[in-house]
XYZ file of C-alpha atoms in Angstrom:
389
model
C 38.357 64.061 -19.699
C 37.021 62.204 -16.734
C 33.365 62.784 -15.673
C 34.184 62.466 -12.126
C 33.281 65.803 -10.220
C 36.298 67.940 -9.721
C 35.093 68.916 -6.075
C 35.620 66.480 -3.385
C 32.248 64.785 -2.757
C 32.566 65.528 0.856
C 32.290 69.279 0.083
C 29.323 68.804 -2.333
C 26.865 71.606 -1.866
C 29.082 73.877 0.127
C 30.204 76.133 -2.555
C 30.794 79.947 -1.924
C 29.842 81.009 1.555
C 26.816 83.205 2.075
C 29.028 85.949 3.656
C 31.110 86.153 0.497
C 27.941 86.187 -1.717
C 26.164 88.978 0.402
C 29.369 91.170 0.786
C 29.754 91.056 -3.068
C 26.120 92.124 -3.382
C 26.722 94.929 -0.941
C 29.733 96.105 -3.022
C 27.916 95.807 -6.178
C 24.898 97.870 -5.114
C 26.499 100.254 -2.655
C 24.272 98.960 0.105
C 24.956 99.080 3.802
C 26.517 95.694 4.775
C 24.905 94.420 7.858
C 25.509 90.802 6.673
C 29.000 90.045 7.445
C 30.160 90.231 11.025
C 33.039 92.639 10.987
C 33.303 96.052 12.650
C 33.605 99.122 10.543
C 36.145 100.697 13.029
C 39.538 99.415 14.245
C 40.308 98.352 17.783
C 42.416 100.037 20.464
C 45.060 102.465 19.188
C 47.618 101.099 21.645
C 47.152 97.460 20.301
C 47.561 98.854 16.662
C 50.770 100.560 17.865
C 51.987 97.343 19.427
C 51.622 95.600 16.049
C 53.619 98.429 14.356
C 56.385 98.233 16.961
C 56.690 94.505 16.506
C 57.149 95.051 12.768
C 59.606 97.756 13.407
C 61.531 95.667 15.925
C 61.686 92.649 13.607
C 59.460 90.559 15.803
C 57.410 88.128 13.914
C 58.626 89.089 10.434
C 59.843 85.537 10.013
C 58.160 82.147 10.969
C 56.961 82.251 14.550
C 57.123 79.085 16.549
C 54.596 76.466 15.423
C 52.517 76.649 18.562
C 52.583 80.288 18.709
C 54.967 82.868 20.252
C 55.639 82.278 23.999
C 54.369 85.731 24.890
C 51.009 85.080 23.438
C 50.623 81.666 24.782
C 51.358 82.991 28.208
C 48.881 85.852 27.815
C 46.224 83.347 26.658
C 46.950 81.201 29.781
C 46.686 84.156 31.919
C 43.480 85.228 30.284
C 41.780 81.847 31.015
C 42.888 82.107 34.823
C 41.954 85.770 35.044
C 38.371 85.355 33.717
C 37.463 81.881 34.408
C 39.957 80.293 37.019
C 41.069 77.892 34.479
C 44.758 76.947 34.567
C 46.586 75.941 31.367
C 50.221 75.324 30.836
C 51.352 77.806 28.043
C 54.014 75.220 26.733
C 51.676 72.171 26.415
C 48.004 73.264 26.683
C 47.766 76.384 24.424
C 47.896 76.515 20.717
C 47.771 79.761 18.563
C 45.913 79.353 15.160
C 45.031 81.361 12.175
C 41.688 82.504 13.724
C 39.020 80.425 15.220
C 38.103 79.078 11.787
C 41.430 77.195 11.624
C 41.271 76.079 15.174
C 37.861 74.364 14.316
C 39.165 72.859 11.149
C 42.329 71.519 12.775
C 40.211 70.153 15.789
C 37.774 68.356 13.643
C 40.432 66.958 11.314
C 42.357 65.727 14.305
C 39.758 64.229 16.545
C 37.209 62.756 13.949
C 37.289 59.719 11.842
C 34.921 58.604 8.950
C 31.612 57.465 10.421
C 31.882 59.468 13.753
C 28.881 61.684 14.503
C 28.977 65.314 15.567
C 26.093 66.881 17.467
C 25.921 70.623 16.809
C 23.463 73.434 17.605
C 21.404 74.252 14.484
C 21.548 76.963 13.068
C 25.363 76.584 12.906
C 28.172 78.758 11.668
C 28.852 77.463 8.205
C 32.374 76.359 8.593
C 31.356 73.705 11.042
C 29.500 71.753 8.283
C 32.534 72.075 5.997
C 35.128 70.822 8.699
C 32.974 67.878 9.737
C 32.667 66.940 6.134
C 36.328 67.202 5.468
C 36.950 65.007 8.299
C 34.517 62.363 6.835
C 32.117 62.509 9.830
C 28.504 63.166 10.021
C 26.860 66.212 11.467
C 23.694 65.591 13.767
C 21.783 68.853 14.270
C 20.066 69.858 17.519
C 17.767 72.522 16.341
C 17.323 75.730 18.498
C 13.863 77.126 17.944
C 12.544 80.635 18.131
C 11.800 82.640 20.229
C 14.243 81.567 22.977
C 16.598 79.276 20.921
C 17.251 77.195 24.063
C 18.518 73.785 23.598
C 16.098 70.870 24.215
C 18.286 68.645 26.531
C 16.043 65.660 26.237
C 16.299 65.856 22.477
C 20.151 66.185 22.890
C 20.190 62.917 24.986
C 18.086 61.174 22.494
C 20.522 62.123 19.548
C 23.552 60.504 21.351
C 24.366 57.173 19.725
C 27.347 54.707 20.001
C 28.817 56.572 16.978
C 28.714 59.884 18.741
C 32.278 61.156 18.974
C 31.789 64.763 20.250
C 29.516 67.721 20.931
C 30.151 71.059 19.112
C 28.941 73.931 21.098
C 28.822 77.549 20.312
C 28.027 79.861 23.255
C 27.415 82.820 22.910
C 25.698 81.438 19.813
C 26.030 82.785 16.247
C 23.519 83.575 14.704
C 20.873 83.475 17.498
C 22.709 85.290 20.225
C 21.542 82.600 22.793
C 23.965 82.300 25.698
C 23.961 78.850 27.562
C 23.057 79.066 31.223
C 25.331 77.416 33.901
C 22.356 74.938 34.446
C 22.239 74.133 30.677
C 25.959 73.587 30.542
C 25.959 71.420 33.674
C 23.416 69.270 32.096
C 25.345 69.023 28.803
C 28.606 68.265 30.737
C 26.822 65.329 32.654
C 25.851 63.852 29.344
C 29.403 64.164 27.994
C 30.848 62.461 30.999
C 28.144 59.720 30.936
C 28.761 58.814 27.276
C 32.537 59.754 27.314
C 32.219 62.337 24.642
C 34.617 64.965 23.705
C 33.228 68.506 23.592
C 34.576 71.299 21.287
C 33.354 74.743 22.221
C 33.470 77.882 20.102
C 33.658 80.857 22.386
C 34.676 83.833 20.190
C 31.903 85.919 21.584
C 32.801 85.170 25.102
C 33.228 88.890 26.115
C 30.065 89.955 24.280
C 27.134 89.023 26.525
C 24.117 91.415 27.663
C 21.402 91.821 30.185
C 23.017 89.808 32.892
C 23.915 86.715 30.795
C 27.357 85.448 31.485
C 29.777 83.250 29.604
C 30.825 80.307 31.781
C 33.149 77.915 29.728
C 31.931 74.235 29.944
C 35.609 73.350 30.695
C 34.999 74.585 34.359
C 32.334 71.909 35.117
C 33.191 68.658 36.838
C 34.705 65.946 34.558
C 35.228 68.419 31.643
C 38.752 69.831 31.959
C 40.272 66.818 30.226
C 37.612 66.239 27.573
C 37.074 69.899 26.406
C 38.701 71.665 23.489
C 37.936 75.458 23.954
C 38.358 77.833 20.991
C 38.431 81.550 20.838
C 40.047 84.364 18.992
C 41.010 88.171 19.155
C 39.026 89.232 16.218
C 35.524 89.843 17.807
C 36.828 90.962 21.330
C 39.346 93.517 19.935
C 37.833 94.426 16.618
C 40.808 93.146 14.638
C 39.169 90.496 12.607
C 41.569 90.940 9.597
C 44.634 89.700 11.846
C 43.294 86.220 12.136
C 44.681 85.275 15.587
C 42.916 82.498 17.299
C 43.719 79.889 19.935
C 42.971 76.573 21.492
C 43.205 75.578 25.094
C 42.833 72.062 26.240
C 44.467 69.249 28.174
C 47.978 68.412 26.822
C 46.972 65.292 24.721
C 44.234 67.053 23.067
C 46.384 69.984 22.203
C 49.120 67.514 20.905
C 46.420 65.962 18.537
C 44.917 69.277 17.330
C 48.578 70.605 16.814
C 49.381 67.634 14.549
C 46.606 68.603 12.071
C 47.188 72.378 12.359
C 50.771 72.125 11.349
C 49.780 70.952 7.977
C 47.178 73.832 7.425
C 48.803 77.190 7.816
C 51.736 76.043 9.795
C 52.094 79.410 11.377
C 50.591 82.841 10.831
C 50.183 86.509 11.941
C 53.635 86.762 13.451
C 53.766 90.467 14.436
C 50.163 90.515 15.375
C 50.652 87.773 17.850
C 52.785 90.067 19.901
C 50.101 92.869 19.791
C 47.277 90.470 20.913
C 49.509 89.319 23.896
C 49.172 92.910 25.008
C 45.521 93.193 24.100
C 44.525 90.112 26.363
C 46.174 92.050 29.276
C 44.018 95.158 28.746
C 42.283 96.275 32.126
C 38.748 95.191 32.889
C 37.538 98.628 31.954
C 38.212 97.880 28.299
C 36.071 94.690 28.251
C 33.322 96.423 30.197
C 33.151 99.471 27.923
C 33.294 97.340 24.837
C 30.438 95.296 26.060
C 28.387 98.255 27.118
C 28.955 99.936 23.697
C 27.829 96.806 21.840
C 24.674 96.471 23.857
C 23.733 100.188 23.071
C 24.312 99.432 19.441
C 22.235 96.200 19.509
C 19.273 98.289 21.105
C 19.720 101.045 18.537
C 19.277 98.618 15.572
C 16.848 96.525 17.213
C 14.488 99.488 17.809
C 14.855 100.198 13.926
C 14.084 96.734 12.934
C 11.017 96.587 15.214
C 9.869 99.911 13.801
C 10.344 98.638 10.262
C 8.014 95.695 11.009
C 10.329 92.779 11.659
C 9.839 90.523 14.769
C 13.221 90.775 16.644
C 14.593 88.135 18.833
C 16.547 89.942 21.463
C 20.118 88.440 21.554
C 21.804 87.745 24.948
C 25.366 87.882 23.246
C 27.400 88.226 20.044
C 26.941 91.138 17.678
C 24.048 89.644 15.568
C 20.315 90.097 15.774
C 18.048 87.424 14.289
C 14.597 88.617 13.012
C 11.642 87.080 11.446
C 10.127 88.486 8.328
C 6.778 86.926 8.643
C 5.037 90.085 9.970
C 6.286 91.754 6.697
C 4.282 89.336 4.785
C 7.485 87.616 3.613
C 8.301 83.858 3.833
C 11.603 83.193 2.007
C 14.579 84.659 3.816
C 16.946 83.999 1.042
C 14.786 85.689 -1.540
C 14.237 88.550 0.901
C 18.014 89.022 1.355
C 18.648 88.953 -2.250
C 16.194 91.729 -2.957
C 16.891 93.866 0.063
C 19.829 95.784 -1.361
C 17.582 97.084 -4.326
C 14.615 97.638 -2.008
C 16.318 99.467 0.877
C 20.044 99.640 0.223
C 20.810 97.187 3.109
C 22.359 93.760 3.143
C 21.568 91.040 5.622
C 22.064 87.320 5.817
C 19.283 84.583 5.536
C 19.503 82.334 8.564
C 18.071 79.298 6.440
C 21.798 78.761 5.014
C 22.689 77.878 8.617
C 20.316 74.951 8.858
C 20.350 71.515 7.552
C 16.617 71.722 7.331
C 16.177 75.271 5.605
C 12.406 75.136 6.656
C 13.346 75.449 10.154
C 14.710 79.019 9.718
C 13.001 79.839 6.362
C 11.767 83.181 7.331
C 14.661 84.358 9.804
C 17.146 86.996 8.806
C 20.315 87.986 10.635
C 21.720 91.680 10.873
C 25.113 92.624 12.419
C 25.116 95.688 14.776
C 28.939 96.026 15.233
C 29.027 99.099 13.097
C 29.222 102.862 13.691
C 26.193 104.626 15.127
C 25.621 106.720 12.071
C 25.666 103.545 9.867
C 23.122 101.916 12.128
C 20.972 105.096 11.962
C 21.031 105.158 8.248
C 20.350 101.470 7.952
C 17.383 101.725 10.234
C 16.115 104.735 8.352
C 16.308 102.791 5.055
C 14.600 99.735 6.349
C 11.488 101.914 7.192
C 10.764 101.625 3.530
C 9.563 98.128 4.277
C 6.929 99.309 6.883
C 5.403 101.646 4.271
């Protein structure tokens, strides 16, 4: 038998995701899972009923159109106009995907060639590394450093080379909770225009910002409409992560390129759920405001518990994750800490070190998810007090 490795060398070292590993650990130990970012309650009842109604009415039970059903594409277009003043043609500038993860994969495969460089914020969501690798490109990390996790724009400029193809942004940022300011995005946009770069932006936490921080899409800045691929999804905003309904909005030629790659991945998905999400995107402002307020309260509940247990807590401006530092607890290795935490306290978290190319940059950082029921967060906080004692 050939001694050649079975796994494509481009994917060497990627293996099982940290989320699968830690969720399996939670199941095996019966620990509270604050590692993987999924809510433990369902989204709005009327949206669930919309999905049931679509199933019963025979909508989406067969293959939906490749770009997504017209009702959802129109709703996505209306959403971008309603919240950001961005106008997209639902027929040529909107593409429905199997969650944001497929959108990122299709975009990287469509727009990158071997040898291209992609500058991305580090720590980065793990699928970024895999998708860039599958496209044969090279990721170039721009490290966000505690406590503020703000990007160093001078360092960003210095990392741009003739091989740089695109900037991969994530704001609000997972795992740090950093939200780019309008000034930072304006500066990044100016660099993209100056160097004729594409910008791909992951905006799945767009409606989850706190304490006066606001999400402003980089596509709204001068010169960016035709060079930006904006990605989002319904999972985080409406608490239906299992439905896997995502989307891409961009200028027509960019959408055509991404659609070419996407059609050979899942082709189509989530037929009946697409009808339901079309209704979800048209929910009144009160829904989005209440959801944001509730998540902010949960953030503060868990954050207070983590501080009491001895963690250093980096207050997130967005998402539903809190990044902490375990050094005040006398710990140094976040991965070893997270492996032992279920037995020590009955809680599962995720080590941020796996989101860095340089694991030393986040060696003592641990991420907790606060998108859980209040009673679960109270119990987790109570269990974590064992660390303080």
